[in-house]
Tab-separated table of C-alpha atoms and ligand atoms in Angstrom:
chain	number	residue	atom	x	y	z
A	1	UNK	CA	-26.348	3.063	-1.593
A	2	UNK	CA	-22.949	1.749	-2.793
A	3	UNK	CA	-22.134	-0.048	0.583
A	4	UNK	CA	-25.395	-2.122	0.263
A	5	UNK	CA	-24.200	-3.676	-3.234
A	6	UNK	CA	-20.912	-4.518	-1.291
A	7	UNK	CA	-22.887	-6.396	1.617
A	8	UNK	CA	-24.285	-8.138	-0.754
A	9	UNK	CA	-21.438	-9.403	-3.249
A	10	UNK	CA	-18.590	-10.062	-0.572
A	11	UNK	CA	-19.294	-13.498	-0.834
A	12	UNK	CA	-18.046	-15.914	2.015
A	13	UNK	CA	-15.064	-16.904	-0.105
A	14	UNK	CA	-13.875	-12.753	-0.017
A	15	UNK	CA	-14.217	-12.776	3.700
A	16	UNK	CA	-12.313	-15.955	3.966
A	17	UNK	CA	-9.731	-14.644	1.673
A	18	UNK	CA	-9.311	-11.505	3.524
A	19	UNK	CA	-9.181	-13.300	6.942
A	20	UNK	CA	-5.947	-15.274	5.851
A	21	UNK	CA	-4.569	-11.903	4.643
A	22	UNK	CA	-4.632	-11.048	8.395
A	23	UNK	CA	-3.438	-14.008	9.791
A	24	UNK	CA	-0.545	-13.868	7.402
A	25	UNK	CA	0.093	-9.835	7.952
A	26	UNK	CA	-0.145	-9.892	11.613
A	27	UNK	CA	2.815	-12.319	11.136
A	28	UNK	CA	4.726	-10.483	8.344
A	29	UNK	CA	4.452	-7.107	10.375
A	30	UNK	CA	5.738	-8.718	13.827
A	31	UNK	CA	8.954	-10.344	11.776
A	32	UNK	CA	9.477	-6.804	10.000
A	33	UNK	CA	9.455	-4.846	12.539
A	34	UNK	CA	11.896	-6.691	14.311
A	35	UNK	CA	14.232	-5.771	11.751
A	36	UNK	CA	14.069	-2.032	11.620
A	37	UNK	CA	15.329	-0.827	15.226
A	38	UNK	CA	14.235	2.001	16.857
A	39	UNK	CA	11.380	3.408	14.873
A	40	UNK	CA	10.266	6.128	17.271
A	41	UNK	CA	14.045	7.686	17.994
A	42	UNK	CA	14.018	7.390	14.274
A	43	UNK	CA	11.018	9.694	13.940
A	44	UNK	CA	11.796	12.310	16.830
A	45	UNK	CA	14.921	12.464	15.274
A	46	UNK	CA	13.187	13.822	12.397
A	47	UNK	CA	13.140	10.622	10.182
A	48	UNK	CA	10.781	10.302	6.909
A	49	UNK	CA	9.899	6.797	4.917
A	50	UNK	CA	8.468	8.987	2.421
A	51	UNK	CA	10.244	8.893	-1.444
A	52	UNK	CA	10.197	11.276	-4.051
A	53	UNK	CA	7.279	10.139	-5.860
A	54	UNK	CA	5.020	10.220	-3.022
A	55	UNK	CA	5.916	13.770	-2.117
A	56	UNK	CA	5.458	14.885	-5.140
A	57	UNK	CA	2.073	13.551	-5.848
A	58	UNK	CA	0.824	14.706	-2.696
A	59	UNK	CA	1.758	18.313	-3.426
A	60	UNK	CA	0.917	20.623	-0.733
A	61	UNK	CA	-1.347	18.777	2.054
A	62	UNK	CA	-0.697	20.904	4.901
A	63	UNK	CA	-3.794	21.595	7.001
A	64	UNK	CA	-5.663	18.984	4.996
A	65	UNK	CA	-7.352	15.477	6.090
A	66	UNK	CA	-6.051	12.761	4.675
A	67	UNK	CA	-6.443	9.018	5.169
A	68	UNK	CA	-3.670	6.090	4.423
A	69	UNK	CA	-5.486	3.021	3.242
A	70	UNK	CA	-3.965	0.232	3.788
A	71	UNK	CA	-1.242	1.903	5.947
A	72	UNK	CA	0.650	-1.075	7.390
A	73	UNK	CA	2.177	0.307	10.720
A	74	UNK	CA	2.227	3.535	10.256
A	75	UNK	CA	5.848	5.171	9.016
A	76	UNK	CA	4.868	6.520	5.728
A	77	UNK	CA	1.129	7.890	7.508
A	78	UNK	CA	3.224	9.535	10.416
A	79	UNK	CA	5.791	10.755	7.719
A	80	UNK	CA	3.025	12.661	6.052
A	81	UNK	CA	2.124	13.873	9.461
A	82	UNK	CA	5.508	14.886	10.503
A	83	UNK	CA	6.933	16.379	7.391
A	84	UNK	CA	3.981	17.369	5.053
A	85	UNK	CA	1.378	18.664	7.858
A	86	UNK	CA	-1.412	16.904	7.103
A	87	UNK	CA	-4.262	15.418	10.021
A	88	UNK	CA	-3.663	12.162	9.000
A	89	UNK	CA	-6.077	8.742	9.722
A	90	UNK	CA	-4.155	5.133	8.822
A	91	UNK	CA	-6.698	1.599	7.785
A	92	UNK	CA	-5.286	-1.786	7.805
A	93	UNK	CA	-6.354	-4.747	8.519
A	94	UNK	CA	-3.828	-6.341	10.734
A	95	UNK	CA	-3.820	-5.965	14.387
A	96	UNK	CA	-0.396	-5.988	14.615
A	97	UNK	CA	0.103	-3.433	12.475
A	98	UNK	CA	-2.466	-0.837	13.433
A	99	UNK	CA	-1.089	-1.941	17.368
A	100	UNK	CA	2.190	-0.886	16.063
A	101	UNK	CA	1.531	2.652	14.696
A	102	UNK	CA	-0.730	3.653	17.746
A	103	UNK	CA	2.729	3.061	19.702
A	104	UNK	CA	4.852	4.453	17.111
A	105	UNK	CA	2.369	7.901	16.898
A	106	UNK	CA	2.585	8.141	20.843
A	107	UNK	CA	6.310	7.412	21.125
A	108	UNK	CA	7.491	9.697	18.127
A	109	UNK	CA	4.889	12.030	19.293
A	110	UNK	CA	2.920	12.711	16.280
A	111	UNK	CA	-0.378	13.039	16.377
A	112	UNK	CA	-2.371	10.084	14.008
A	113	UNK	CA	-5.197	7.890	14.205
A	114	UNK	CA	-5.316	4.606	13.491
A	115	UNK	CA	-8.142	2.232	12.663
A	116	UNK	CA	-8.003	-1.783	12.170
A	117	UNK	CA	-10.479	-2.548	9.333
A	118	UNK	CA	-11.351	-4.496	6.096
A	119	UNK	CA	-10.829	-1.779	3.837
A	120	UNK	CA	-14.422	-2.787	2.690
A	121	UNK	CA	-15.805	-2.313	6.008
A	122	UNK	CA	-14.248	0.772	6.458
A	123	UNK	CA	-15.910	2.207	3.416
A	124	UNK	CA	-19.220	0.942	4.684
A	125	UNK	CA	-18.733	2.522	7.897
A	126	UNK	CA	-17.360	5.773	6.758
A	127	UNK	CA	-19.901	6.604	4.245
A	128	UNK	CA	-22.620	5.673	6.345
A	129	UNK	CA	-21.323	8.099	8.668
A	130	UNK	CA	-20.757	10.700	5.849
A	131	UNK	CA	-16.868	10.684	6.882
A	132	UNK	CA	-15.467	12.526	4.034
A	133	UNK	CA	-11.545	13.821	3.905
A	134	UNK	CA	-9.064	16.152	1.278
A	135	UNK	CA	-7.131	13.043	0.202
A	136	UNK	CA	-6.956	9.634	0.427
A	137	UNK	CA	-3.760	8.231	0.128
A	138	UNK	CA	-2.269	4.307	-0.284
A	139	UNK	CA	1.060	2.959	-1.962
A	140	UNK	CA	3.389	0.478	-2.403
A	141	UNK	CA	2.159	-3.187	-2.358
A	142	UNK	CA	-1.875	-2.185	-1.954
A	143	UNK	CA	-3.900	-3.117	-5.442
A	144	UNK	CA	-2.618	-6.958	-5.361
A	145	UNK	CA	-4.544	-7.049	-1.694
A	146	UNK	CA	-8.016	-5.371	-3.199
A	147	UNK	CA	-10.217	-8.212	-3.875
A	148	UNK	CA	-12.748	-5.814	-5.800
A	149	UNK	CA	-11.809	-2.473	-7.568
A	150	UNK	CA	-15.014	-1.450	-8.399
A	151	UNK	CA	-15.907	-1.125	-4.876
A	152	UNK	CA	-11.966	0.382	-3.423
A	153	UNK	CA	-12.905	3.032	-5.972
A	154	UNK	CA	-16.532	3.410	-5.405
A	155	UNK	CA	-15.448	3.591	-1.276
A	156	UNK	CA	-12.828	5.942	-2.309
A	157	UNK	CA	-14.944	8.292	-4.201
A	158	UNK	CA	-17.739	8.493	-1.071
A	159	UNK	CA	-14.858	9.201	1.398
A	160	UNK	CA	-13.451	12.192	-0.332
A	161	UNK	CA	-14.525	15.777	-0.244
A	162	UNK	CA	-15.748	17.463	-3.477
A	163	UNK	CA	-12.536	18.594	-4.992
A	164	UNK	CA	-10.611	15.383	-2.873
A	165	UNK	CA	-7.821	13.851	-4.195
A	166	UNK	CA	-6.807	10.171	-4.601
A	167	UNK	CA	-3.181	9.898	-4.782
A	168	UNK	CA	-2.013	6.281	-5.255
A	169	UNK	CA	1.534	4.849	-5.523
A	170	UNK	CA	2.046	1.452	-6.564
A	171	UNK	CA	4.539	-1.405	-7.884
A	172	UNK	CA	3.750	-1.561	-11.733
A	173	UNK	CA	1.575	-4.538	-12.717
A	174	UNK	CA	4.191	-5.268	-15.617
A	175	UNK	CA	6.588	-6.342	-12.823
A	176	UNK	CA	5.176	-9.786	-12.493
A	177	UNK	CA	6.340	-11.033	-16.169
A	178	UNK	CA	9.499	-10.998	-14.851
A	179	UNK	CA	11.141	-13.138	-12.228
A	180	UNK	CA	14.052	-12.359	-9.566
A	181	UNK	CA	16.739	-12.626	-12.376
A	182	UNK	CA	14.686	-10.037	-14.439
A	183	UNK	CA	14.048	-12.248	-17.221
A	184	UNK	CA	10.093	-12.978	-19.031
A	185	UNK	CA	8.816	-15.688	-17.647
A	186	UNK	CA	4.879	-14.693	-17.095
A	187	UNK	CA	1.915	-13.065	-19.475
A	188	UNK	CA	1.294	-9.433	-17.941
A	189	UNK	CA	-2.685	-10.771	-18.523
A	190	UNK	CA	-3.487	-12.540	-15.289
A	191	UNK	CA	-4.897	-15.738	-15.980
A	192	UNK	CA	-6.340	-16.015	-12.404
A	193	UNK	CA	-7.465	-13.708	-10.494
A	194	UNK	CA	-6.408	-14.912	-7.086
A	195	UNK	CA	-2.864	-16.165	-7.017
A	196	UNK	CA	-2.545	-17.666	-3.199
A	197	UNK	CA	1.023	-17.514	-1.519
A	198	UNK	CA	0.861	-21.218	0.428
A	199	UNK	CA	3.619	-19.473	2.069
A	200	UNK	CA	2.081	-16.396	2.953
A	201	UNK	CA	3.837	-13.200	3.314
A	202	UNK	CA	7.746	-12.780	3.310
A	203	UNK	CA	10.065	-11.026	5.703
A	204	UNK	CA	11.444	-9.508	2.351
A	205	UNK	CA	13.479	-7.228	4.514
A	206	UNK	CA	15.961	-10.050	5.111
A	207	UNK	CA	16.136	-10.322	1.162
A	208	UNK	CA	18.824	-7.276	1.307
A	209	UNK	CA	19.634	-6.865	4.907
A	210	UNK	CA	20.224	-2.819	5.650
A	211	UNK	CA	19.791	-1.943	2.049
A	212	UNK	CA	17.329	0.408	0.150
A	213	UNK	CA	15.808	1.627	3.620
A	214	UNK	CA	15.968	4.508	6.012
A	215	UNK	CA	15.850	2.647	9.149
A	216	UNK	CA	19.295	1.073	10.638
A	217	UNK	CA	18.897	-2.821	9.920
A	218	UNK	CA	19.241	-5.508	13.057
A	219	UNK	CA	18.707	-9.409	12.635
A	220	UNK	CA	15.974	-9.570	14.967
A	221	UNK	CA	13.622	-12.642	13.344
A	222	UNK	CA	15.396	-15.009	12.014
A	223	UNK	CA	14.619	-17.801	9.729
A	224	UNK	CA	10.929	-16.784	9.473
A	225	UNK	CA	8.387	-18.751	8.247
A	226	UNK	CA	4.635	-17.683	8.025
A	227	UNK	CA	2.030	-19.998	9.048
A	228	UNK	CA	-0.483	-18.270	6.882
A	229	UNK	CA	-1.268	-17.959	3.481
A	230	UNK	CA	-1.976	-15.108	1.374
A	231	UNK	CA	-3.590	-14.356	-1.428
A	232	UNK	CA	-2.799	-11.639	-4.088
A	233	UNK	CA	-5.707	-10.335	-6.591
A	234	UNK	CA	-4.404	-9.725	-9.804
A	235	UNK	CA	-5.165	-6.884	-11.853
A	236	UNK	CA	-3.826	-4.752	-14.986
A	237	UNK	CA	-3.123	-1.009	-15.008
A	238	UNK	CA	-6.318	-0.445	-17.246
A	239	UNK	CA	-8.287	-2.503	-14.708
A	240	UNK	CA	-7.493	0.468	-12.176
A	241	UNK	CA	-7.933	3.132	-13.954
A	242	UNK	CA	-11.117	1.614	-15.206
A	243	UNK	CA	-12.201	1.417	-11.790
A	244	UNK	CA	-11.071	4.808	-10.850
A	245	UNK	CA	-13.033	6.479	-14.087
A	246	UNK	CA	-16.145	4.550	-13.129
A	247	UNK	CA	-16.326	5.838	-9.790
A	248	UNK	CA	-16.706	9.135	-11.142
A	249	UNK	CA	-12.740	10.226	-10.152
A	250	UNK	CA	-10.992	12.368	-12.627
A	251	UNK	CA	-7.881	11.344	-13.789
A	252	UNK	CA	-5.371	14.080	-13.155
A	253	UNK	CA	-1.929	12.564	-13.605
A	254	UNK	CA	-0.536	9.306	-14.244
A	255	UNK	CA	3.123	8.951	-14.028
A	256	UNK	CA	5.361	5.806	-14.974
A	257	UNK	CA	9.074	5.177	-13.431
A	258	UNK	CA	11.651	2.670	-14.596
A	259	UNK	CA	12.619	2.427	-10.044
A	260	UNK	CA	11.416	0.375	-7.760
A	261	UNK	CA	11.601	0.759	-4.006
A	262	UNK	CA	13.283	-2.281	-2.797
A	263	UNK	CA	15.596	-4.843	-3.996
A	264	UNK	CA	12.770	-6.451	-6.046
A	265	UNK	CA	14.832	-8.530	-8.853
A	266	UNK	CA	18.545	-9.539	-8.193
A	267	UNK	CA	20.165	-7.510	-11.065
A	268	UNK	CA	19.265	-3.649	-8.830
A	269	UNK	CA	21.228	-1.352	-7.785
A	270	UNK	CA	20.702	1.141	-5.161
A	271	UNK	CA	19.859	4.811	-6.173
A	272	UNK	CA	19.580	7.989	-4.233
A	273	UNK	CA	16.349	8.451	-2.186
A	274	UNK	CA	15.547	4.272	-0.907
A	275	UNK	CA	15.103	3.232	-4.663
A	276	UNK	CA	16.477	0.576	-6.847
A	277	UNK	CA	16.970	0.800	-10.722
A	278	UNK	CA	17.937	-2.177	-12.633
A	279	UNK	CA	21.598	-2.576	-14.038
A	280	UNK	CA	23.463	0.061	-16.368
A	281	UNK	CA	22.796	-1.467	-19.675
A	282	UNK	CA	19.087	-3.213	-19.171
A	283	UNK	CA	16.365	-2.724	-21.015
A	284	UNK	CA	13.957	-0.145	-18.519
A	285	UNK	CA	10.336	-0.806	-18.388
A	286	UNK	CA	7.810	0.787	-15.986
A	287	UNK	CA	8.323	-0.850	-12.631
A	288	UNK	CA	6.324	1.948	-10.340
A	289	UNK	CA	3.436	4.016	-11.075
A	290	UNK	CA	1.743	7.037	-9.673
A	291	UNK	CA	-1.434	8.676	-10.270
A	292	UNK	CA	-3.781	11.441	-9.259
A	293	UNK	CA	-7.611	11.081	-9.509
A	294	UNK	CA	-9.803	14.147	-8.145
A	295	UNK	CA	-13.802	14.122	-7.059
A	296	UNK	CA	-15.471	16.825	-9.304
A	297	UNK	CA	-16.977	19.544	-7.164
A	298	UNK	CA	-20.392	18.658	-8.880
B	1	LIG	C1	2.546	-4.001	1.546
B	1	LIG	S1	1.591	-3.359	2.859
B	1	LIG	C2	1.421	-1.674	2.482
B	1	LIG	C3	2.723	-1.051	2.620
B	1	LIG	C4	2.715	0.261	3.272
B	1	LIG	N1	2.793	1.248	2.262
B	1	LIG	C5	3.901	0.400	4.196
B	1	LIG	O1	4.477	1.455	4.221
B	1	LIG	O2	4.251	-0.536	4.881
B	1	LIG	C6	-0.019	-3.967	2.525
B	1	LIG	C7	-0.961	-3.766	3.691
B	1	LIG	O3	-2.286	-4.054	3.241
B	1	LIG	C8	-3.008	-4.531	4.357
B	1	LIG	N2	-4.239	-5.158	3.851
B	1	LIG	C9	-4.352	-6.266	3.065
B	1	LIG	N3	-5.642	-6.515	2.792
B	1	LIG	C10	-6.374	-5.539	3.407
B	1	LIG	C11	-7.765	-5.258	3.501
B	1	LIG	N4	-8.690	-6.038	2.904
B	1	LIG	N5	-8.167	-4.183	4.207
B	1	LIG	C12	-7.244	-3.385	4.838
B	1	LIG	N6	-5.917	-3.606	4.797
B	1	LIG	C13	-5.487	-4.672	4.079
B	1	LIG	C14	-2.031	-5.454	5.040
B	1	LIG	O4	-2.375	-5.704	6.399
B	1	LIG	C15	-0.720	-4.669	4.872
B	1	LIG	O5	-0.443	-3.907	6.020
């Protein structure tokens, strides 16, 4: 079985690398959430994190079982919930986070369940336990945290129902030539694999106070500085979809947008729906992408 291989190859060094990723989430999540008020009056008031993109991709999911890898704490799993219909299931890592969303679900009063797991480890489990759901789901900010693709794909592909769908939404790999004043600086080819963040995760939210989101912004953390690093795992566009093809997932749709979802380069402005486009007048290169994969039903 798949999950064996994985036992075996998640070296030490992985599960060290992972364990930062925690410590430097659990952090992160605490300082974000400080900023974004009163998530669960936002939610019974009818609130949705979701954009566009994701809605679209996702197509119609009411009734279905889906589960949010990598969900963070829960706004975009409980917005699927709340405004698509599906029986939703959120994964991450950090305890703060999953803590978060299990108070969020109750308070907002949607129904979710939330898990705190390596990804990895969740696969294992799951498929041992011949879990199996209609979608999985992840987006924004999750391939940079996968420290092996061949197994996220392989895990994703034993999770899902014949006929399943993998819907992923992601910040474009190309992104990181550029740097916050949009100009070339870096070779889209990573030349490491592992790029570590000595200073761990950001509060980005304090990076454009109120903008680009749905919640209403207050200053709660200030001056935050993480304790923990981080580290990112590089990897290319064809890298994923390498990954996706060899785990047997077909390839359905692939989708490239010239937005972004948060202020991520200085020259942005603000566009209808939480997203950011760069300046009238630049140059627009893919800075999101979307895809569908599906699981053959034989
Ligand atoms: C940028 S966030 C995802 C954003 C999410 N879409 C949201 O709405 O907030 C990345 C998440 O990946 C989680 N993560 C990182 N490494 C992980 C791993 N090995 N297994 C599970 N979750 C992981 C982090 O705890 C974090 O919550």
């Amino acid at each position: 079985m798949w999950y064996h291989t994985f036992q075996m190859e998640n070296d030490d060094l992985q599960r060290e690398l992972h364990t930062h990723n925690r410590a430097s989430w659990n952090a992160a999540t605490l300082a974000h959430n400080s900023h974004r008020g009163d998530q669960a009056r936002f939610f019974r008031e009818g609130g949705s994190t979701l954009h566009p993109e994701e809605i679209d991709l996702l197509g119609e999911v009411k009734g279905r079982t889906l589960v949010h890898l990598l969900c963070n704490a829960g706004q975009d799993t409980l917005s699927i919930a709340a405004h698509l219909g599906a029986h939703v299931h959120g994964v991450d890592i950090s305890d703060e986070a999953i803590a978060f969303a299990r108070h969020l679900s109750q308070d907002a009063h949607i129904p979710a369940t939330f898990e705190r797991a390596d990804v990895y480890d969740w696969f294992a489990q799951a498929s041992s336990q011949h879990r199996q759901f209609d979608l999985v789901f992840s987006s924004y900010g999750v391939v940079h945290w996968l420290s092996d693709l061949t197994l996220w794909a392989r895990g994703i592909s034993a999770v899902l129902k014949p006929g399943g769908r993998l819907v992923l939404v992601d910040f474009h790999p190309l992104e990181r030539i550029f740097d916050r004043d949009f100009q070339v600086v870096a070779s889209y080819f990573p030349r490491e694999r592992i790029d570590t963040l000595a200073q761990g995760v950001s509060d980005y939210l304090t990076r454009s106070p109120g903008k680009v989101t749905p919640f209403a912004y207050e200053p709660g953390v200030e001056h935050f500085e993480n304790p923990h690093p981080a580290h990112l795992f590089r990897w290319t566009l064809g890298e994923v979809l390498t990954a996706i093809g060899g785990a047997g997932l077909r390839l359905k749709r692939l989708q490239e947008y010239p937005h972004s979802i948060a202020m991520r380069f200085r020259p942005m402005r603000e566009i209808p729906g939480y997203r950011t486009m760069p300046l009238e007048g630049m140059p627009l290169v893919p800075l999101l992408y979307g895809l569908q994969a599906e699981k053959p039903e034989h």
